[in-house]
Structures are given as structure tokens and as C-alpha cells.
Amino acid sequence: MQLPAGPAALAAPLLALPVAFGVSAVTCLDPPAPALLLLLLGLVSLLILTGSIGLVQDPLFCVFALFSCVSAVDLLIALEEDGIISGITELYVREGDPHLRTAHGLLSCYWAGTVHCGLGLALAGAAGRRKRCRPLGLFWLGSLLMSAVVFLLGSLIGKYSSELSPAFLLNLPYLLLLAWTGLRLFQQPRAPPSLSPAEIEEEQRKPLHRRPLDLLLILILILTAAFTFFRGMVVLDCPADSCFDYTYLHEPYLRDPVGYPKVQMLIYLFYLLPFLLLAALGLALPGCSWLPDWSLLVAGGVAQAQFAHLGSSLHPRTPFPYRTPEEALGTFLLSNALYALAPQLLALRCLRCPAFFLRPAAAARKLQ
């Protein structure tokens, strides 16, 4: 018997509770990694049986359902760490991944248990009904990748690196599965533009001064890039007085030895900064066909990163010397909220009018 796509997708988070108990139990075993692998294989088997053969013709359904279950486990971890529930994941957090006790780990678990889980369920339902899920999937993928990379690198270089256990190696298959999912999402066909060929040509011929919203968005992206560069210099210990004052008076969390804020700012500096500058160029010149997809990927990553970074800067689990001072709270919240908003505005612009980003050759073919 085959369940419909919706109920089959909802079955995955329902497995979160038994999986959490199972992970906590096998963490006691020595070594824990093989037992955890067997547990994950059992979970995949359950998902396949739940969805039946008809649903797993699209392997993305199983991937989205599996990640929804993992995200639901993250929510259980966060709830237990905050004392709302008890006795479910404590053993795993203590023995397998004590980094989840940090403010960054806790905020990442809350984001995963709500946003990642909700998006995963929506994507699983879409994949089960053979519907396109490329835009939402890219946003979900960017958020998951940012969370995983910052957490892994921060754990390796931060003050808790000496507490890493063999279970930490399970994150490598996690990243490989995400990379495979990203390739599958990029291979999905894009939705055709709703404009006629004449309207596409007219849209691409508009100069920048006739597109005031694009001009404003370019200015926002440049300001975001400038702030990205400045915070990158701060974590690289730039000796300028402005960097020193910002670190101690506005955002002392950047000095936290857990490693996550430093890794986050370096990812912004070396990856987000070039993207912002190229995106500003892509808004000025038509035909940048790569921009719509990558804007969604970056929007998801920055949304997750800013939620975890902003929350960790204020969370009680962050030591008091590294929390944002009350006198700088207003400017800190405003600057970080606007920072998270810029990539979302860019992604929305690309979704609302994708015709501007068609390649000239593709636009020419539509005119024939």
C-alpha cells in the first residue's frame, strides 16, 4: 500500500522521538559510530517502506524526509537543553556532541527544528507529487549548508575542539548528501518566464536609471558588502581603532573563543562579499542567468547565519563579557536585521522578474 505524498512526508518527523532515544542509547556503545550508522540505515529503510516504491522513484523525496526527521531531532535537543523536556537527548549531547550546549548550537537547533523541518516537509510533499521545488529547495539547501559548515569548522578550531568524539565523523556523509542534493536541485528545469518575448526584450533594454528599485537594491548590496568587509577585518584582528572599538563596544561576541562567530565572519568575507559585488553587477547588466539560483542559495544561508549569530550574541549561554552591551543593543539589532534582509530582497527581485536575467541567446530564441 502506498501512502499519499503528504502523509508519507509527515511520517518522517514522527520518527524523531524514537530516533532520538536510539541515538542516545547507541552513544553509550564503544565505538558509537558503527551503531549510529546502523541506526541511520534503519531510518532510511523505514522511510522507504513508509513511502512505498511509488514515492522513492524520486530519491529527493527520501532525502527531504530524512532531513526533516533529523531537523525534528534537533528541535528535541534544543527543547531538552532549555529544560522544557528531559531524558530524551541528554546522553547524546553529553557523550556525542557537547558543542550543542553552546548558544550557537542551541540557536542552530531551534532554526533547524522549525525552518528546516517545515521546508523539508513542504519539499518532500512537492517531490512526492512530482512538482517542481527548485526555488524553495535552493533556499533550504543554502540554509542547511551554512549551518553545517559553520558548525563543523567552528567546532574544529574553537575551544571545544579537544572534546570531539568519533561521532563527529558522521557529519561528512551529511555534507556529501547535501552536495548530491544540491546537484539534483540545480539539474531541475527552471519555470518558464510568464512574460512574452517582446516584454522580455523591453525589460532587458531598460537602463538602470529607469529601474529605481534595482538602483536602490544595488546601493543596499554595496553597503552590505562594506559591512561584510569591515567585520571580516575585525575578526582578523585589524589594528585600526574603529575595529577595536566595534569589537569591545558593539559586538564583543566576535571575540568568543567558541570559534563560530569568527568562522561565520570569514565565510562572509571570502564568499559572501564577492557574491554581493557580482550581484550588484548582475542587477546593472542583463543576462546574468546564474543570479536567480544563487540568490536563493545565499538568501537561505544568510537567514540561518544571522538568526544564529544574532541570537548567540544575546543568549545567556554566551559568557557575559561576549554578549552585546545594552547601550549598543539597538544599533546591533538594526544593523544585523538589515544585513539579513539584503539577500532576501535580492532573491525576491530575481523571483518576481526572472526575465531580466535570461541569457541574450535564450531571449533571442524566444523572439523567433
mmCIF file of N, CA and C in Angstrom, residues 225-313:
data_model
loop_
_atom_site.group_PDB
_atom_site.id
_atom_site.type_symbol
_atom_site.label_atom_id
_atom_site.label_comp_id
_atom_site.label_asym_id
_atom_site.label_seq_id
_atom_site.Cartn_x
_atom_site.Cartn_y
_atom_site.Cartn_z
ATOM 1 N N ALA A 225 28.042 44.837 1.479
ATOM 2 C CA ALA A 225 29.399 44.376 1.191
ATOM 3 C C ALA A 225 30.425 45.130 2.034
ATOM 4 N N ALA A 226 30.213 46.437 2.213
ATOM 5 C CA ALA A 226 31.137 47.229 3.026
ATOM 6 C C ALA A 226 31.126 46.760 4.483
ATOM 7 N N PHE A 227 29.931 46.481 5.014
ATOM 8 C CA PHE A 227 29.826 45.995 6.383
ATOM 9 C C PHE A 227 30.438 44.605 6.509
ATOM 10 N N THR A 228 30.294 43.783 5.470
ATOM 11 C CA THR A 228 30.914 42.460 5.454
ATOM 12 C C THR A 228 32.431 42.576 5.532
ATOM 13 N N PHE A 229 32.992 43.467 4.747
ATOM 14 C CA PHE A 229 34.447 43.662 4.748
ATOM 15 C C PHE A 229 34.927 44.168 6.110
ATOM 16 N N PHE A 230 34.166 45.081 6.698
ATOM 17 C CA PHE A 230 34.567 45.640 7.992
ATOM 18 C C PHE A 230 34.580 44.571 9.077
ATOM 19 N N ARG A 231 33.540 43.766 9.143
ATOM 20 C CA ARG A 231 33.511 42.733 10.189
ATOM 21 C C ARG A 231 34.545 41.645 9.921
ATOM 22 N N GLY A 232 34.852 41.419 8.664
ATOM 23 C CA GLY A 232 35.933 40.488 8.363
ATOM 24 C C GLY A 232 37.261 40.988 8.895
ATOM 25 N N MET A 233 37.508 42.280 8.750
ATOM 26 C CA MET A 233 38.739 42.860 9.282
ATOM 27 C C MET A 233 38.761 42.798 10.813
ATOM 28 N N VAL A 234 37.586 42.913 11.415
ATOM 29 C CA VAL A 234 37.520 42.855 12.877
ATOM 30 C C VAL A 234 37.981 41.491 13.386
ATOM 31 N N VAL A 235 37.475 40.411 12.794
ATOM 32 C CA VAL A 235 37.853 39.079 13.282
ATOM 33 C C VAL A 235 39.273 38.707 12.866
ATOM 34 N N LEU A 236 39.833 39.411 11.881
ATOM 35 C CA LEU A 236 41.230 39.189 11.502
ATOM 36 C C LEU A 236 42.181 40.059 12.310
ATOM 37 N N ASP A 237 41.659 40.675 13.380
ATOM 38 C CA ASP A 237 42.455 41.474 14.322
ATOM 39 C C ASP A 237 43.123 42.669 13.641
ATOM 40 N N CYS A 238 42.344 43.386 12.855
ATOM 41 C CA CYS A 238 42.849 44.628 12.262
ATOM 42 C C CYS A 238 43.163 45.623 13.375
ATOM 43 N N PRO A 239 44.352 46.271 13.332
ATOM 44 C CA PRO A 239 44.731 47.168 14.432
ATOM 45 C C PRO A 239 44.056 48.537 14.404
ATOM 46 N N ALA A 240 43.187 48.800 13.443
ATOM 47 C CA ALA A 240 42.529 50.110 13.365
ATOM 48 C C ALA A 240 41.676 50.351 14.606
ATOM 49 N N ASP A 241 41.618 51.615 15.026
ATOM 50 C CA ASP A 241 40.837 51.971 16.216
ATOM 51 C C ASP A 241 39.357 51.652 16.041
ATOM 52 N N SER A 242 38.835 51.852 14.826
ATOM 53 C CA SER A 242 37.413 51.588 14.597
ATOM 54 C C SER A 242 37.096 50.107 14.795
ATOM 55 N N CYS A 243 37.993 49.222 14.381
ATOM 56 C CA CYS A 243 37.782 47.792 14.569
ATOM 57 C C CYS A 243 37.847 47.421 16.048
ATOM 58 N N PHE A 244 38.803 48.011 16.752
ATOM 59 C CA PHE A 244 38.928 47.727 18.185
ATOM 60 C C PHE A 244 37.685 48.198 18.940
ATOM 61 N N ASP A 245 37.220 49.415 18.644
ATOM 62 C CA ASP A 245 36.042 49.946 19.327
ATOM 63 C C ASP A 245 34.806 49.121 19.018
ATOM 64 N N TYR A 246 34.673 48.685 17.764
ATOM 65 C CA TYR A 246 33.489 47.905 17.400
ATOM 66 C C TYR A 246 33.476 46.567 18.133
ATOM 67 N N THR A 247 34.643 45.960 18.234
ATOM 68 C CA THR A 247 34.715 44.651 18.895
ATOM 69 C C THR A 247 34.304 44.729 20.349
ATOM 70 N N TYR A 248 34.759 45.723 21.060
ATOM 71 C CA TYR A 248 34.529 45.789 22.505
ATOM 72 C C TYR A 248 33.256 46.536 22.879
ATOM 73 N N LEU A 249 32.799 47.458 22.025
ATOM 74 C CA LEU A 249 31.671 48.293 22.397
ATOM 75 C C LEU A 249 30.364 47.900 21.718
ATOM 76 N N HIS A 250 30.433 47.202 20.582
ATOM 77 C CA HIS A 250 29.217 46.920 19.824
ATOM 78 C C HIS A 250 28.960 45.427 19.641
ATOM 79 N N GLU A 251 29.970 44.648 19.317
ATOM 80 C CA GLU A 251 29.751 43.238 19.025
ATOM 81 C C GLU A 251 30.869 42.385 19.624
ATOM 82 N N PRO A 252 30.950 42.323 20.948
ATOM 83 C CA PRO A 252 32.021 41.540 21.580
ATOM 84 C C PRO A 252 31.907 40.040 21.328
ATOM 85 N N TYR A 253 30.755 39.583 20.849
ATOM 86 C CA TYR A 253 30.611 38.156 20.557
ATOM 87 C C TYR A 253 31.611 37.681 19.511
ATOM 88 N N LEU A 254 32.106 38.596 18.686
ATOM 89 C CA LEU A 254 33.094 38.226 17.673
ATOM 90 C C LEU A 254 34.387 37.725 18.308
ATOM 91 N N ARG A 255 34.606 38.024 19.589
ATOM 92 C CA ARG A 255 35.814 37.554 20.284
ATOM 93 C C ARG A 255 35.594 36.239 21.027
ATOM 94 N N ASP A 256 34.377 35.714 20.999
ATOM 95 C CA ASP A 256 34.083 34.489 21.752
ATOM 96 C C ASP A 256 34.961 33.341 21.248
ATOM 97 N N PRO A 257 35.693 32.670 22.142
ATOM 98 C CA PRO A 257 36.601 31.589 21.697
ATOM 99 C C PRO A 257 35.919 30.327 21.221
ATOM 100 N N VAL A 258 34.580 30.259 21.210
ATOM 101 C CA VAL A 258 33.919 29.064 20.685
ATOM 102 C C VAL A 258 34.222 28.855 19.206
ATOM 103 N N GLY A 259 34.606 29.908 18.513
ATOM 104 C CA GLY A 259 35.034 29.780 17.122
ATOM 105 C C GLY A 259 33.944 30.042 16.099
ATOM 106 N N TYR A 260 32.681 29.886 16.456
ATOM 107 C CA TYR A 260 31.610 30.033 15.472
ATOM 108 C C TYR A 260 31.506 31.445 14.905
ATOM 109 N N PRO A 261 31.549 32.504 15.719
ATOM 110 C CA PRO A 261 31.436 33.842 15.119
ATOM 111 C C PRO A 261 32.594 34.182 14.194
ATOM 112 N N LYS A 262 33.795 33.745 14.532
ATOM 113 C CA LYS A 262 34.936 34.026 13.665
ATOM 114 C C LYS A 262 34.794 33.304 12.328
ATOM 115 N N VAL A 263 34.417 32.031 12.366
ATOM 116 C CA VAL A 263 34.211 31.284 11.119
ATOM 117 C C VAL A 263 33.109 31.924 10.291
ATOM 118 N N GLN A 264 32.039 32.366 10.960
ATOM 119 C CA GLN A 264 30.925 32.978 10.234
ATOM 120 C C GLN A 264 31.360 34.235 9.504
ATOM 121 N N MET A 265 32.106 35.094 10.175
ATOM 122 C CA MET A 265 32.559 36.329 9.540
ATOM 123 C C MET A 265 33.564 36.062 8.425
ATOM 124 N N LEU A 266 34.374 35.038 8.552
ATOM 125 C CA LEU A 266 35.327 34.705 7.489
ATOM 126 C C LEU A 266 34.606 34.141 6.266
ATOM 127 N N ILE A 267 33.571 33.360 6.477
ATOM 128 C CA ILE A 267 32.769 32.888 5.343
ATOM 129 C C ILE A 267 32.106 34.064 4.645
ATOM 130 N N TYR A 268 31.580 34.991 5.425
ATOM 131 C CA TYR A 268 31.026 36.212 4.839
ATOM 132 C C TYR A 268 32.087 36.943 4.008
ATOM 133 N N LEU A 269 33.283 37.078 4.560
ATOM 134 C CA LEU A 269 34.333 37.866 3.917
ATOM 135 C C LEU A 269 34.783 37.242 2.600
ATOM 136 N N PHE A 270 35.038 35.940 2.599
ATOM 137 C CA PHE A 270 35.653 35.304 1.436
ATOM 138 C C PHE A 270 34.650 34.767 0.426
ATOM 139 N N TYR A 271 33.378 34.606 0.832
ATOM 140 C CA TYR A 271 32.394 34.049 -0.097
ATOM 141 C C TYR A 271 31.216 34.998 -0.338
ATOM 142 N N LEU A 272 30.657 35.553 0.741
ATOM 143 C CA LEU A 272 29.513 36.429 0.566
ATOM 144 C C LEU A 272 29.906 37.761 -0.061
ATOM 145 N N LEU A 273 31.034 38.315 0.331
ATOM 146 C CA LEU A 273 31.458 39.605 -0.209
ATOM 147 C C LEU A 273 31.597 39.578 -1.731
ATOM 148 N N PRO A 274 32.328 38.620 -2.330
ATOM 149 C CA PRO A 274 32.372 38.589 -3.800
ATOM 150 C C PRO A 274 31.001 38.417 -4.440
ATOM 151 N N PHE A 275 30.146 37.605 -3.807
ATOM 152 C CA PHE A 275 28.809 37.413 -4.370
ATOM 153 C C PHE A 275 28.033 38.722 -4.380
ATOM 154 N N LEU A 276 28.100 39.495 -3.293
ATOM 155 C CA LEU A 276 27.358 40.757 -3.232
ATOM 156 C C LEU A 276 27.798 41.714 -4.327
ATOM 157 N N LEU A 277 29.087 41.791 -4.571
ATOM 158 C CA LEU A 277 29.597 42.685 -5.607
ATOM 159 C C LEU A 277 29.187 42.202 -6.998
ATOM 160 N N LEU A 278 29.257 40.895 -7.232
ATOM 161 C CA LEU A 278 28.826 40.347 -8.517
ATOM 162 C C LEU A 278 27.317 40.492 -8.701
ATOM 163 N N ALA A 279 26.561 40.364 -7.620
ATOM 164 C CA ALA A 279 25.110 40.532 -7.708
ATOM 165 C C ALA A 279 24.753 41.972 -8.063
ATOM 166 N N ALA A 280 25.480 42.938 -7.495
ATOM 167 C CA ALA A 280 25.246 44.330 -7.858
ATOM 168 C C ALA A 280 25.499 44.549 -9.348
ATOM 169 N N LEU A 281 26.547 43.911 -9.874
ATOM 170 C CA LEU A 281 26.823 43.989 -11.307
ATOM 171 C C LEU A 281 25.731 43.296 -12.113
ATOM 172 N N GLY A 282 25.239 42.166 -11.604
ATOM 173 C CA GLY A 282 24.181 41.444 -12.296
ATOM 174 C C GLY A 282 22.873 42.202 -12.358
ATOM 175 N N LEU A 283 22.631 43.098 -11.411
ATOM 176 C CA LEU A 283 21.437 43.941 -11.462
ATOM 177 C C LEU A 283 21.605 45.099 -12.436
ATOM 178 N N ALA A 284 22.829 45.461 -12.713
ATOM 179 C CA ALA A 284 23.084 46.561 -13.641
ATOM 180 C C ALA A 284 23.081 46.097 -15.091
ATOM 181 N N LEU A 285 23.539 44.864 -15.346
ATOM 182 C CA LEU A 285 23.658 44.345 -16.701
ATOM 183 C C LEU A 285 22.723 43.154 -16.874
ATOM 184 N N PRO A 286 21.941 43.091 -17.945
ATOM 185 C CA PRO A 286 21.037 41.952 -18.147
ATOM 186 C C PRO A 286 21.798 40.706 -18.578
ATOM 187 N N GLY A 287 21.163 39.567 -18.393
ATOM 188 C CA GLY A 287 21.715 38.332 -18.895
ATOM 189 C C GLY A 287 22.516 37.507 -17.909
ATOM 190 N N CYS A 288 22.557 37.887 -16.639
ATOM 191 C CA CYS A 288 23.288 37.104 -15.629
ATOM 192 C C CYS A 288 22.391 35.950 -15.173
ATOM 193 N N SER A 289 22.411 34.873 -15.940
ATOM 194 C CA SER A 289 21.475 33.779 -15.700
ATOM 195 C C SER A 289 21.755 33.015 -14.416
ATOM 196 N N TRP A 290 22.950 33.161 -13.867
ATOM 197 C CA TRP A 290 23.302 32.440 -12.640
ATOM 198 C C TRP A 290 22.704 33.089 -11.395
ATOM 199 N N LEU A 291 22.324 34.352 -11.497
ATOM 200 C CA LEU A 291 21.957 35.108 -10.296
ATOM 201 C C LEU A 291 20.685 34.613 -9.607
ATOM 202 N N PRO A 292 19.593 34.279 -10.312
ATOM 203 C CA PRO A 292 18.387 33.843 -9.585
ATOM 204 C C PRO A 292 18.616 32.635 -8.685
ATOM 205 N N ASP A 293 19.310 31.624 -9.202
ATOM 206 C CA ASP A 293 19.540 30.426 -8.386
ATOM 207 C C ASP A 293 20.432 30.722 -7.191
ATOM 208 N N TRP A 294 21.532 31.403 -7.428
ATOM 209 C CA TRP A 294 22.486 31.653 -6.356
ATOM 210 C C TRP A 294 21.967 32.664 -5.341
ATOM 211 N N SER A 295 21.078 33.547 -5.771
ATOM 212 C CA SER A 295 20.490 34.478 -4.799
ATOM 213 C C SER A 295 19.630 33.728 -3.795
ATOM 214 N N LEU A 296 18.922 32.691 -4.238
ATOM 215 C CA LEU A 296 18.124 31.879 -3.319
ATOM 216 C C LEU A 296 19.017 31.098 -2.369
ATOM 217 N N LEU A 297 20.094 30.541 -2.896
ATOM 218 C CA LEU A 297 21.027 29.781 -2.056
ATOM 219 C C LEU A 297 21.624 30.677 -0.973
ATOM 220 N N VAL A 298 22.061 31.878 -1.373
ATOM 221 C CA VAL A 298 22.669 32.805 -0.421
ATOM 222 C C VAL A 298 21.634 33.341 0.562
ATOM 223 N N ALA A 299 20.425 33.600 0.098
ATOM 224 C CA ALA A 299 19.376 34.100 0.992
ATOM 225 C C ALA A 299 19.104 33.114 2.123
ATOM 226 N N GLY A 300 19.035 31.827 1.789
ATOM 227 C CA GLY A 300 18.831 30.823 2.835
ATOM 228 C C GLY A 300 19.989 30.759 3.802
ATOM 229 N N GLY A 301 21.218 30.808 3.280
ATOM 230 C CA GLY A 301 22.391 30.743 4.142
ATOM 231 C C GLY A 301 22.506 31.928 5.081
ATOM 232 N N VAL A 302 22.270 33.122 4.568
ATOM 233 C CA VAL A 302 22.400 34.325 5.405
ATOM 234 C C VAL A 302 21.265 34.387 6.428
ATOM 235 N N ALA A 303 20.072 33.951 6.059
ATOM 236 C CA ALA A 303 18.964 33.955 7.022
ATOM 237 C C ALA A 303 19.302 33.070 8.219
ATOM 238 N N GLN A 304 19.788 31.860 7.952
ATOM 239 C CA GLN A 304 20.154 30.963 9.054
ATOM 240 C C GLN A 304 21.310 31.532 9.858
ATOM 241 N N ALA A 305 22.321 32.048 9.162
ATOM 242 C CA ALA A 305 23.513 32.537 9.846
ATOM 243 C C ALA A 305 23.198 33.726 10.743
ATOM 244 N N GLN A 306 22.402 34.637 10.252
ATOM 245 C CA GLN A 306 22.087 35.814 11.052
ATOM 246 C C GLN A 306 21.207 35.476 12.238
ATOM 247 N N PHE A 307 20.303 34.521 12.076
ATOM 248 C CA PHE A 307 19.490 34.095 13.222
ATOM 249 C C PHE A 307 20.380 33.524 14.319
ATOM 250 N N ALA A 308 21.294 32.626 13.935
ATOM 251 C CA ALA A 308 22.166 32.009 14.936
ATOM 252 C C ALA A 308 23.131 33.030 15.532
ATOM 253 N N HIS A 309 23.677 33.909 14.697
ATOM 254 C CA HIS A 309 24.655 34.884 15.176
ATOM 255 C C HIS A 309 24.003 35.922 16.098
ATOM 256 N N LEU A 310 22.863 36.439 15.667
ATOM 257 C CA LEU A 310 22.188 37.452 16.478
ATOM 258 C C LEU A 310 21.710 36.860 17.797
ATOM 259 N N GLY A 311 21.116 35.671 17.738
ATOM 260 C CA GLY A 311 20.634 35.048 18.967
ATOM 261 C C GLY A 311 21.750 34.677 19.917
ATOM 262 N N SER A 312 22.873 34.187 19.371
ATOM 263 C CA SER A 312 24.005 33.809 20.219
ATOM 264 C C SER A 312 24.625 35.017 20.900
ATOM 265 N N SER A 313 24.583 36.168 20.245
ATOM 266 C CA SER A 313 25.149 37.385 20.844
ATOM 267 C C SER A 313 24.383 37.836 22.075
#
